[in-house]
XYZ file of C-alpha atoms in Angstrom:
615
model
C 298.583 19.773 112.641
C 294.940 18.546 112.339
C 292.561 19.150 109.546
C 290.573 21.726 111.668
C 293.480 24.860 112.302
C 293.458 27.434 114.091
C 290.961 29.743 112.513
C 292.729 32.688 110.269
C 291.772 35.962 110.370
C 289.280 37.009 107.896
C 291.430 38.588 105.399
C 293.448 35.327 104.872
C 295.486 36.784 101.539
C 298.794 34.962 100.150
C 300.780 36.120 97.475
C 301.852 33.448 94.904
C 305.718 33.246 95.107
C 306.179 31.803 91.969
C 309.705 30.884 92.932
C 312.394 30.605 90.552
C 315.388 27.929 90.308
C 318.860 29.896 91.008
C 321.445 27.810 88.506
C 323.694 25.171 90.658
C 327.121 26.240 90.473
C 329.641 23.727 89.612
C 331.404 22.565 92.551
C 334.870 21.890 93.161
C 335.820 18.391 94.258
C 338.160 19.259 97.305
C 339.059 16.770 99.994
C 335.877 15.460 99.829
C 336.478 13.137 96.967
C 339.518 12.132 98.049
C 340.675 9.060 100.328
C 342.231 5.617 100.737
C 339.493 4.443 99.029
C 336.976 6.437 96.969
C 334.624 8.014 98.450
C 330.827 6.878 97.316
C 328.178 9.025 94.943
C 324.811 9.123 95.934
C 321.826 9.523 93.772
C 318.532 9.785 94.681
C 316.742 10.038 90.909
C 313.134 10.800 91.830
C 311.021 11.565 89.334
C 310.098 14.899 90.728
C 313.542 15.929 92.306
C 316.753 14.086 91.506
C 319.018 14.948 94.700
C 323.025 14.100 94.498
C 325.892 14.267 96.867
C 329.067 12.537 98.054
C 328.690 9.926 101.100
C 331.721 10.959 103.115
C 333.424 8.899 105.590
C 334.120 10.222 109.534
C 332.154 11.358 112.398
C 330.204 14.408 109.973
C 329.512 12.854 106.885
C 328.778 16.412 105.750
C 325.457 18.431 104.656
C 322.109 17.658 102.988
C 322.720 17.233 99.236
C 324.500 18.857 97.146
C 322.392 19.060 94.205
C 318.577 18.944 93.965
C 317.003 19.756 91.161
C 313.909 18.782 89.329
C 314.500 15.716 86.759
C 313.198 17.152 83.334
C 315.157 18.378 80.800
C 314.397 20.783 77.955
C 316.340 20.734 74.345
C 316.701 24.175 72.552
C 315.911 24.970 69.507
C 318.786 25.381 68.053
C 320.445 22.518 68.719
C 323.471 20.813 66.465
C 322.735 24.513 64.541
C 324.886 26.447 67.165
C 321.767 27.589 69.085
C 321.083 26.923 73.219
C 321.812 22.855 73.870
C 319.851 20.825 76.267
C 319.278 22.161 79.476
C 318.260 20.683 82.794
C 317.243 20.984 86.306
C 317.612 24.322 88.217
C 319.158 25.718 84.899
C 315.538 26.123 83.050
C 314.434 28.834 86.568
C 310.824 29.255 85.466
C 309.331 26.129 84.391
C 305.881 27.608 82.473
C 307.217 29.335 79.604
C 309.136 26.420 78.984
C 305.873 23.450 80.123
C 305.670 22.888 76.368
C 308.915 21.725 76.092
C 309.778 19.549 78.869
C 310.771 16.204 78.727
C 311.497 13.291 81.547
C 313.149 9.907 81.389
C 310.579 8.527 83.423
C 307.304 6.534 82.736
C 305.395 7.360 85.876
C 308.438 6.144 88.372
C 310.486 4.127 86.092
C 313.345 5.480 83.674
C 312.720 4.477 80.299
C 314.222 6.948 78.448
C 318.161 6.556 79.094
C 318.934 9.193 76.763
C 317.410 11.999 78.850
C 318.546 10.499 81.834
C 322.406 10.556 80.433
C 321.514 14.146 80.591
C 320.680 14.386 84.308
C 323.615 12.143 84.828
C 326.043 14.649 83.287
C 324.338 17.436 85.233
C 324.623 15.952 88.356
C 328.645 14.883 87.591
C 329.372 17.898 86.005
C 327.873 19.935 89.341
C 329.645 17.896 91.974
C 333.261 18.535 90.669
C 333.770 14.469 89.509
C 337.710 15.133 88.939
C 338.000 11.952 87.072
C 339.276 11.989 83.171
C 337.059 9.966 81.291
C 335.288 7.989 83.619
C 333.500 8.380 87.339
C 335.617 6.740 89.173
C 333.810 6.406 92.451
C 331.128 3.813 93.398
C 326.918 4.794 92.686
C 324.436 3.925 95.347
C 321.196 4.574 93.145
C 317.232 4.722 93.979
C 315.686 2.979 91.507
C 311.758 1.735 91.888
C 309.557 -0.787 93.787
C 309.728 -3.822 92.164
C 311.726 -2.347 89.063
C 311.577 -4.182 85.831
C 314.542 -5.898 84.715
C 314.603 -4.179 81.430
C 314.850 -0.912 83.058
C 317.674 -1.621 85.105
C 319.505 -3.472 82.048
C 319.393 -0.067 80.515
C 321.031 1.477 83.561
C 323.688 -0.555 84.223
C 324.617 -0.447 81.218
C 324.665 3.552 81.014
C 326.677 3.643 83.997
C 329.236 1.049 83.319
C 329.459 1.297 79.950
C 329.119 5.046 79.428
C 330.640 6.094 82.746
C 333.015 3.554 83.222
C 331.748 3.328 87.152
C 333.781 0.731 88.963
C 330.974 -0.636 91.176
C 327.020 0.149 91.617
C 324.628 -0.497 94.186
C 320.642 -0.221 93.539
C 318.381 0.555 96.646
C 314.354 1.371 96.855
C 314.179 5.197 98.355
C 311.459 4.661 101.053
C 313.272 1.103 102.428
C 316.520 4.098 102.519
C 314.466 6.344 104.296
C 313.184 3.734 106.542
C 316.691 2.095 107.330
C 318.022 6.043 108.250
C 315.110 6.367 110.816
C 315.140 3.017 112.590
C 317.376 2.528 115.126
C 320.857 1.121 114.614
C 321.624 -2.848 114.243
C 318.663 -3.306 114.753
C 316.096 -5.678 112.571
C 312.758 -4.801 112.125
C 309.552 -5.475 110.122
C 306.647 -2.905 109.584
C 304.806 -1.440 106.832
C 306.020 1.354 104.704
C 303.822 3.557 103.093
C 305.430 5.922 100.422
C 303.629 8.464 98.098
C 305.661 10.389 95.719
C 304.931 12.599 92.355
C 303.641 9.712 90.366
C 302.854 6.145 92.990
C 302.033 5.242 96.077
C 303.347 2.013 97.182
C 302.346 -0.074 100.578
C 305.414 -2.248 101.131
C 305.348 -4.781 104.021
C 308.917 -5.374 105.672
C 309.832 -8.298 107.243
C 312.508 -9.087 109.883
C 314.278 -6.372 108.085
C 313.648 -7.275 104.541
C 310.845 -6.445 102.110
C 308.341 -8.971 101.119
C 308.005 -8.201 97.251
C 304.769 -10.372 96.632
C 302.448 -8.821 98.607
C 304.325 -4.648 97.598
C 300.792 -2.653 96.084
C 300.663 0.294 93.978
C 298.587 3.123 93.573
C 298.831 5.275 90.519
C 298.416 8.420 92.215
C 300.524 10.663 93.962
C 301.462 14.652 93.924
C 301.438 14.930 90.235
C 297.738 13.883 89.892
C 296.483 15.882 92.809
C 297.889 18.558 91.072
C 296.391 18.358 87.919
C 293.026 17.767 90.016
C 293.358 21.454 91.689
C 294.249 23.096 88.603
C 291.129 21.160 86.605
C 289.181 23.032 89.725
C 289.967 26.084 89.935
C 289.895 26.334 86.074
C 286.075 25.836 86.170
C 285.742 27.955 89.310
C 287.774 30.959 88.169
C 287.658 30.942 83.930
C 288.781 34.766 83.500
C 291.748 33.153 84.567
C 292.960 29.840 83.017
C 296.109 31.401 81.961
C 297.016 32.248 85.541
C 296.277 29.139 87.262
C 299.247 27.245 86.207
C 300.814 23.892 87.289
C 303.896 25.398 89.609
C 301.370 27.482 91.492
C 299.396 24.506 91.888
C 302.119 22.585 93.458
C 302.445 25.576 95.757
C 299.048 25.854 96.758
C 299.673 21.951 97.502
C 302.871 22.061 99.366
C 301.862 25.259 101.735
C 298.173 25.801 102.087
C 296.375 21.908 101.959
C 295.746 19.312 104.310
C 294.576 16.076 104.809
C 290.473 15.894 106.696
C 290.502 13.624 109.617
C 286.679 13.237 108.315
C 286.055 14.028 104.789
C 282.677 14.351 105.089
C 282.427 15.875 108.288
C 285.266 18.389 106.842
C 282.649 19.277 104.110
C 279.576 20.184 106.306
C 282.233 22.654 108.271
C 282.803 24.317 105.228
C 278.804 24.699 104.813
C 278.811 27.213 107.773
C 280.074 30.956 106.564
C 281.789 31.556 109.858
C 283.962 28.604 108.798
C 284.487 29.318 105.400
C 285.591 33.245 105.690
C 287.660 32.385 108.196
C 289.312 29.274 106.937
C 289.433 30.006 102.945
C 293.140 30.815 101.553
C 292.840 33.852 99.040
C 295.213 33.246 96.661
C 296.304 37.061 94.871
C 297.389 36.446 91.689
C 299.568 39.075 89.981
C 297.984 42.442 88.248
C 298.451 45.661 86.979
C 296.480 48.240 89.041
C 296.701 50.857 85.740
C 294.084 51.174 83.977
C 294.420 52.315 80.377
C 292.011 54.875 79.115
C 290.234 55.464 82.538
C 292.884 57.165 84.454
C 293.678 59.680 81.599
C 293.454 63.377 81.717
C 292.339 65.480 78.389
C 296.055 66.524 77.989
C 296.834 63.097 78.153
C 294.829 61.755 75.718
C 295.303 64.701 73.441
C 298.918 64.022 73.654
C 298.435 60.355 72.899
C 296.648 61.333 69.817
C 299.317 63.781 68.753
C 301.790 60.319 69.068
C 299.568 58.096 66.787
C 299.293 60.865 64.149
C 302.917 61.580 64.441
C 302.875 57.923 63.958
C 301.130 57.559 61.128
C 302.303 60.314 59.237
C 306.267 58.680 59.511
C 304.829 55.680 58.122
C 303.052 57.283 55.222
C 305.916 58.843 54.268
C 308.375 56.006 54.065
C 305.434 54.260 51.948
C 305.662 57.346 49.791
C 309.655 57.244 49.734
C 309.583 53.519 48.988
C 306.867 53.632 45.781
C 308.558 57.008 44.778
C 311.988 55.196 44.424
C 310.481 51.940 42.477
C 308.519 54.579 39.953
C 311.465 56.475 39.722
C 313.658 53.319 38.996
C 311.075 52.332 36.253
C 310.999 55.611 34.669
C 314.615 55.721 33.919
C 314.739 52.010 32.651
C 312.196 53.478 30.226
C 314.135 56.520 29.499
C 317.263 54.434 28.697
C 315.175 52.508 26.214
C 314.022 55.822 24.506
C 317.405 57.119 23.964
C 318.244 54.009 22.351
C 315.482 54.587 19.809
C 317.154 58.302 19.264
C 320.691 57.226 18.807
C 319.271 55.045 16.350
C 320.250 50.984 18.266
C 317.252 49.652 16.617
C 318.136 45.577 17.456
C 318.794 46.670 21.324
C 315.697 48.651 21.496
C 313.366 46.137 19.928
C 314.770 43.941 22.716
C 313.953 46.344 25.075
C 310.477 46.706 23.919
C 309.906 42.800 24.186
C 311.779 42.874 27.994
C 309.034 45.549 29.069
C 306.224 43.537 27.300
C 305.614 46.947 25.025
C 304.271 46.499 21.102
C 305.311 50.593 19.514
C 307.537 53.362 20.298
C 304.468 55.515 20.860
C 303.496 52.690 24.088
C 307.065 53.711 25.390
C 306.283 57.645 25.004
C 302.515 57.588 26.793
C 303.960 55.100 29.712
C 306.930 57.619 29.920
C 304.501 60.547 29.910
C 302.101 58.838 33.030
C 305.056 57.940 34.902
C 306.662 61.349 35.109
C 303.177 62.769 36.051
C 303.102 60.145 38.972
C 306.812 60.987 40.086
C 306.514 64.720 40.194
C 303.213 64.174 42.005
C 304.491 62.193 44.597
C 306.985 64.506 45.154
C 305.192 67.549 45.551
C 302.908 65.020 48.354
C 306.167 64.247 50.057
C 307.484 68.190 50.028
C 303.910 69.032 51.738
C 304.047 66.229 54.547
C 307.390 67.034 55.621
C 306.638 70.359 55.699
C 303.366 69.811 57.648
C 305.260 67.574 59.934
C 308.253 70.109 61.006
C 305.091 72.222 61.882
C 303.035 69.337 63.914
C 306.579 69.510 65.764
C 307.707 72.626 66.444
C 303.887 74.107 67.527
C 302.600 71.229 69.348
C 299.928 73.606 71.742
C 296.265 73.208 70.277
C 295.240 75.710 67.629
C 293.193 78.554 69.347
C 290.600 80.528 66.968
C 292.133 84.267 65.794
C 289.924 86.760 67.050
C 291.083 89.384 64.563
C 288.943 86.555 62.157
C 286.034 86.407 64.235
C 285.208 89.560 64.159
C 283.962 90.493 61.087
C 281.164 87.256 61.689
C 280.362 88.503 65.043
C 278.277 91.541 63.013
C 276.335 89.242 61.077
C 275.409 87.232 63.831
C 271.521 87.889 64.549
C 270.357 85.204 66.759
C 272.171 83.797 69.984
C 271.922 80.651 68.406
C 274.433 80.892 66.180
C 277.139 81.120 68.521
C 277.077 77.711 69.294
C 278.862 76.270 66.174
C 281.953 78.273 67.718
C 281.884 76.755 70.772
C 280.811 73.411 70.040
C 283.994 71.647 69.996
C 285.368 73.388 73.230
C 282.609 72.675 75.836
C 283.192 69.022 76.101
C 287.450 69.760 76.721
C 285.753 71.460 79.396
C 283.534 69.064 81.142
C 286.270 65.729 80.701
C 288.179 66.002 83.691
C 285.040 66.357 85.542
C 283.543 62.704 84.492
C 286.498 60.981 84.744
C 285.581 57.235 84.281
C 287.065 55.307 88.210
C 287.455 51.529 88.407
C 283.733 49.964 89.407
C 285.258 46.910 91.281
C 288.566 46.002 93.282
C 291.057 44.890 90.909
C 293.344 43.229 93.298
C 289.741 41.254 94.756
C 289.046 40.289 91.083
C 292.384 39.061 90.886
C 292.024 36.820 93.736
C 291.632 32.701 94.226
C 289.195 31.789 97.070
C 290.675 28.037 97.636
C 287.793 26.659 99.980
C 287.370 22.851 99.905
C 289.873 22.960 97.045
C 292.605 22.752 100.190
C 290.838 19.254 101.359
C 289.539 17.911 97.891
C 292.821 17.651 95.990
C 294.872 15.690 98.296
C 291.945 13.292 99.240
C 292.743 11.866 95.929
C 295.201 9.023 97.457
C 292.358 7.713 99.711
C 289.487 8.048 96.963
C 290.792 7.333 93.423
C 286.930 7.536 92.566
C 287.248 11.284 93.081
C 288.837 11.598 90.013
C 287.336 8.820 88.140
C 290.066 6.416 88.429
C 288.588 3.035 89.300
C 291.260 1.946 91.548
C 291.482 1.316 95.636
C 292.585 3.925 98.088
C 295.204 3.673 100.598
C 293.199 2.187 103.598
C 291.683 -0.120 101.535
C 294.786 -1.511 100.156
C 296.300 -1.189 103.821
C 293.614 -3.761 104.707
C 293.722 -5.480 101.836
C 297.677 -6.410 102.642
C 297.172 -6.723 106.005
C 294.599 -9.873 105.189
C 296.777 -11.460 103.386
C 298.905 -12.249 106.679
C 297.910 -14.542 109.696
C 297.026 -12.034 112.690
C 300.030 -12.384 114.374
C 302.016 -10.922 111.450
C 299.582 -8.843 111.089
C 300.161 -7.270 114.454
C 303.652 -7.268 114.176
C 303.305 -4.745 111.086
C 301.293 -2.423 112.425
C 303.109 -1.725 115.112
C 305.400 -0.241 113.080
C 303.738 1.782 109.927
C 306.476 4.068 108.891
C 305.391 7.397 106.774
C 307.293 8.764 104.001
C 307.231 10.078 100.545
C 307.165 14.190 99.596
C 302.833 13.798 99.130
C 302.819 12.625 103.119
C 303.833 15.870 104.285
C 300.127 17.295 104.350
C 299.048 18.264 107.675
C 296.895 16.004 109.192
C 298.300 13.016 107.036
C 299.209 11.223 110.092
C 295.689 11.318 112.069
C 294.279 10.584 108.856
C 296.063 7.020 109.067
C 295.752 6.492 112.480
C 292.053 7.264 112.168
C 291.906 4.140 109.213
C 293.644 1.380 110.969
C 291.319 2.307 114.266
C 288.121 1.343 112.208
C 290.099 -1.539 110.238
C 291.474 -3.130 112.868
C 290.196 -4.963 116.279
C 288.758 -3.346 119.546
C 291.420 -2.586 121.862
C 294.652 -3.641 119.832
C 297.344 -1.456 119.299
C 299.002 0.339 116.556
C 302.037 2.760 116.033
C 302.439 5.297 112.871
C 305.593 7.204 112.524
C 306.298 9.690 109.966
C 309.532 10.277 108.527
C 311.869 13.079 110.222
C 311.776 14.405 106.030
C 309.897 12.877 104.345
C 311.489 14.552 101.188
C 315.081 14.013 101.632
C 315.506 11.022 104.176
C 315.597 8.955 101.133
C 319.212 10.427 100.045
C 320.051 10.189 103.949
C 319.649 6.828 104.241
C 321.177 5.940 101.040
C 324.196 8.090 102.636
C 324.321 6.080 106.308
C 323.486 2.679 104.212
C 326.691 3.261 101.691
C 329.469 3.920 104.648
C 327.795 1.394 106.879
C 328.841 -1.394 103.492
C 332.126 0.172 102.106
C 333.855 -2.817 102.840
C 330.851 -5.050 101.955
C 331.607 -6.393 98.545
C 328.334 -8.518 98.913
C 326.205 -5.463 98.085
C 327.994 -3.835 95.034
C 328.017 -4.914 91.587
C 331.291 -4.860 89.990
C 331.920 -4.358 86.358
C 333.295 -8.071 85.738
C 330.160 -8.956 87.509
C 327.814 -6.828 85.142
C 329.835 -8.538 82.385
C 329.204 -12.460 83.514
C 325.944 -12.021 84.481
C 323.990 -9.360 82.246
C 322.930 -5.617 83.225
C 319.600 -7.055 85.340
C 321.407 -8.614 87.974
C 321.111 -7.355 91.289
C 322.956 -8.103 94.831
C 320.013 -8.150 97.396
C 320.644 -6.449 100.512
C 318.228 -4.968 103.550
C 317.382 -1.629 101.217
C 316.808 -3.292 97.807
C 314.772 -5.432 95.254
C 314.175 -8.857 95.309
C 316.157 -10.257 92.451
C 314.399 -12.406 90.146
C 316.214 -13.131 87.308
C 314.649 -14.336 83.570
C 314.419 -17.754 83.666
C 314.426 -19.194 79.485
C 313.128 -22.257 78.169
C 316.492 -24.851 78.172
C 317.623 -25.854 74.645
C 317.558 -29.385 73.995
C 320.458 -30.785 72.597
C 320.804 -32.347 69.205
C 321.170 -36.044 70.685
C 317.903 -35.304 72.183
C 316.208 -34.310 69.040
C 317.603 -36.568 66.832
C 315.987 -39.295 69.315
C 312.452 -37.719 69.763
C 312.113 -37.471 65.795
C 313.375 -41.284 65.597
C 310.699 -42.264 67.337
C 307.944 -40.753 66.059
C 309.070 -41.817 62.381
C 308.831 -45.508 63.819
C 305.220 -44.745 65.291
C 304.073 -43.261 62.168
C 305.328 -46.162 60.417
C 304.257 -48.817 62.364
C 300.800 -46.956 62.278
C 300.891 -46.789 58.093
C 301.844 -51.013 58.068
C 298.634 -51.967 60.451
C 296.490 -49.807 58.170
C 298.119 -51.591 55.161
């Protein structure tokens, strides 16, 4: 779908879903896991959604996934102290009352924090019924990133063998996995891939079926960014509601009601005409309460309310009362246990007394005694009165009305008219309340609405102009071209033919017009060019992990074995069509002693050789 849709109709209101996670139940291994050889584990640990399921050998290799989930991780409180452990994933539900407290092992796409991603490990285990005692005994194929630093993988390896006790892993980029499930089979092929995600965006040239690693670009941009953008928007647009415009219902707002402009500018001036923008702008209704405290309330309502608070009020006096009343009480018979000792005649225990309640004289004792009995017996004549005033607050709970019997001895006296209004004074209001009710002045559910205009275009443009944002980097036709230059033109129409689309951020309609529309102006009159986008973009990844692990079962030239990770150090990688370009560290060679011993021989003789011509 284009940028310009079908027009909506004019009252274009969506509901936020604000969806919440359903916990992953923990699956039973069955027949699944179970073969002549073992069947394979694949893990596709994006740092928005880490998706896991077994690769299953025959003509159905079985379902989507069986676990996706989002790859954070939040530690309770309590902790080692008994309280709620770690929890992860689809276990958290709602992630904004918990935003505070999330944590993820990765460092935009890259894992660098192994201890958080042990966690999702065990998750993901725990949820697909690994039988195994002790270990995971069943080969990894693992996503890991463009170009991943050898550090990072170290640190994985080493989790997996070491912690896991994994008999063999195999390391793959996600978008060459998602591009080796679409292509046809047995078949080699060169192109250009490019992948946006949560964090990147990466423009990967492939070719004759392999990835060319030195000329792989990255943009630091992706969903997670665009994101952030809208929310920064709509903040300033809408600031009665910053609480409300939250991260999750930006990512909504993202997934289900942006797109990509064929034209940016030319998308703009559309949204100048009103026509266009009433019928084209997404009202977002955020949730409210349509009561309305105070303004809504009859006279008996409100009087009753009243009756509450005082009812209220007077419960809470009266434990205050109860509460002083005991501590005086408790004090007055400390001081009338001293006393007595001064009339049975313990002079040594009541002098210590005396010095205990910081008193100098008997008499001292005797006036304190005398105020603290008045105070006692007062405070319980106040408490008699308010619990009798209470039990009569409760059982006659109807307004007071005046006794005429009363009234009518003042009625004689009365000699103007005037007078009868201090007797009526407090009723003629009662009267007229219900009558100037206060109603709502505005449309609460309308003031409780997002109008997201150009916001639908603006936050997704990000990944073709950085600048929008302020980050000083080049968008994703101008690193397109700048890639493409670096080949001779024959290459370079060889990868265009084939410019493969993937990535969760290239599902925005209009994405794929978009690029088309950039390599017609970057490239020459009358060639030819061929985008595809991927048949899911989300979760082709995972697929073509799948297809790639039971096409190599047998391959042992793809998997690392433990022995292997042992000789040769946790960085090492087995290239295949779907991963890295190994590189290992290259150090300095050591030169041996014989060597040394040599090189400082002779410069001895040249220094003294030098010191005898001076001499």
């Amino acid at each position: 779908m284009a940028a310009a849709s079908a027009p909506g109709p004019p009252t274009n209101v969506f509901p936020f879903r604000d969806a919440r996670a359903a916990p992953d139940q923990v699956l039973e291994a069955g027949p699944v896991a179970h073969g002549p050889l073992p069947v394979p584990l694949v893990l596709d640990n994006g740092s928005f959604q880490a998706r896991a399921g077994w690769a299953c050998p025959g003509p159905d290799p079985g379902p989507e996934p069986r676990l996706q989930f989002r790859a954070v991780c939040a530690r309770g409180r309590g902790g080692a102290r008994g309280g709620a452990g770690p929890q992860v994933g689809n276990a958290l539900g709602s992630l904004e009352p918990l935003r505070w407290m999330l944590r993820s092992p990765f460092d935009r796409n890259v894992p660098v924090n192994l201890e958080l991603q042990e966690l999702l490990l065990d998750y993901s285990f725990q949820h697909l019924g690994v039988s195994s005692q002790g270990c995971v005994d069943h080969p990894i194929v693992l996503t890991e990133a463009v170009c991943n630093p050898l550090y990072s993988r170290q640190m994985m390896s080493e989790l997996l063998f070491e912690c896991y006790g994994i008999p063999t892993v195999a390391y793959g980029i996600d978008s060459l996995f998602s591009f080796y499930h679409n292509k046809p089979k047995n078949l080699i092929s060169s192109g250009l891939i490019i992948s946006s995600g949560y964090q990147c965006t990466h423009i990967l040239p492939i070719l004759e079926g392999r990835l060319d690693a030195k000329n792989c670009k990255r943009i630091n941009l992706g969903g997670s960014q665009a994101a952030g953008y809208l929310q920064r928007l709509l903040q300033l647009k809408y600031p009665g509601h910053l609480a409300a415009i939250t991260l999750s219902r930006m990512e909504e707002i993202l997934h289900e009601h942006s797109y990509i402009a064929e034209d940016y500018v030319e998308e703009l001036q559309k949204w100048r005409c009103p026509d266009y923008y009433e019928n084209n702008v997404h009202k977002m209704q955020l949730p409210f309460s349509s009561k309305l405290l105070g303004s809504t309330l009859t006279s008996e309502e409100k009087q009753e309310r009243r009756q509450q608070q005082l009812r209220r009020l007077q419960e809470l006096n009266a434990r205050r009362r109860e509460e002083k009343l005991q501590l005086d009480q408790e004090r007055l018979d400390r001081l009338l246990y001293v006393q007595e000792l001064l009339e049975d005649g313990q002079m040594d225990q009541f002098h210590k007394a005396l010095i205990e309640l910081n008193m100098d004289s008997p008499e001292e004792l005797q006036s304190y005694i005398q105020k603290l009995s008045a105070t006692v017996e007062q405070a319980k004549q106040k408490i008699l009165q308010a619990e009798v005033s209470l039990e009569v607050d409760v059982v006659d709970s109807k307004p007071e009305t005046p006794d005429l019997g009363q009234l009518e001895p003042s009625l004689e006296d009365v000699e103007n008219i005037n007078d009868f209004e201090p007797l009526f004074s407090e009723e003629t209001p009662e009267v007229e309340k219900p009558v100037t009710t206060v109603q709502p002045v505005f449309n609460l559910a309308a003031y409780h609405q997002l109008f997201v205009g150009t916001e639908r275009i603006r936050a997704p443009e990000i990944i073709f102009q950085p600048s929008l944002i302020g980050e000083e980097q080049a968008g994703v036709a101008e690193t397109l071209q700048y890639i493409l230059d670096r080949y001779p033109k024959d290459v370079q129409e060889l990868l265009v033919q084939n410019v493969f689309l993937t990535g969760g951020n290239m599902m925005y309609p209009g994405m794929k017009v978009r690029i088309e529309k950039e390599l017609l102006e970057m490239r020459p009159f009358q060639s030819s060019f061929q985008v595809q986008l991927a048949s899911n973009p989300v979760l082709d990844a995972w697929y073509g992990a799948r297809d790639w692990a039971l096409d190599h079962l047998d391959n042992e030239d793809v998997w690392i074995t433990r022995k292997e990770y042992e000789e040769k150090g946790g960085g090492y990688l087995k290239e295949h069509c779907a991963s890295n370009v190994y590189v290992p560290i290259r150090l300095p060679k050591q030169a041996s002693r014989s060597t040394e011993a040599q090189a400082s021989g002779k410069g001895s003789g040249a220094s003294g050789g030098g010191a005898g011509e001076q001499a």
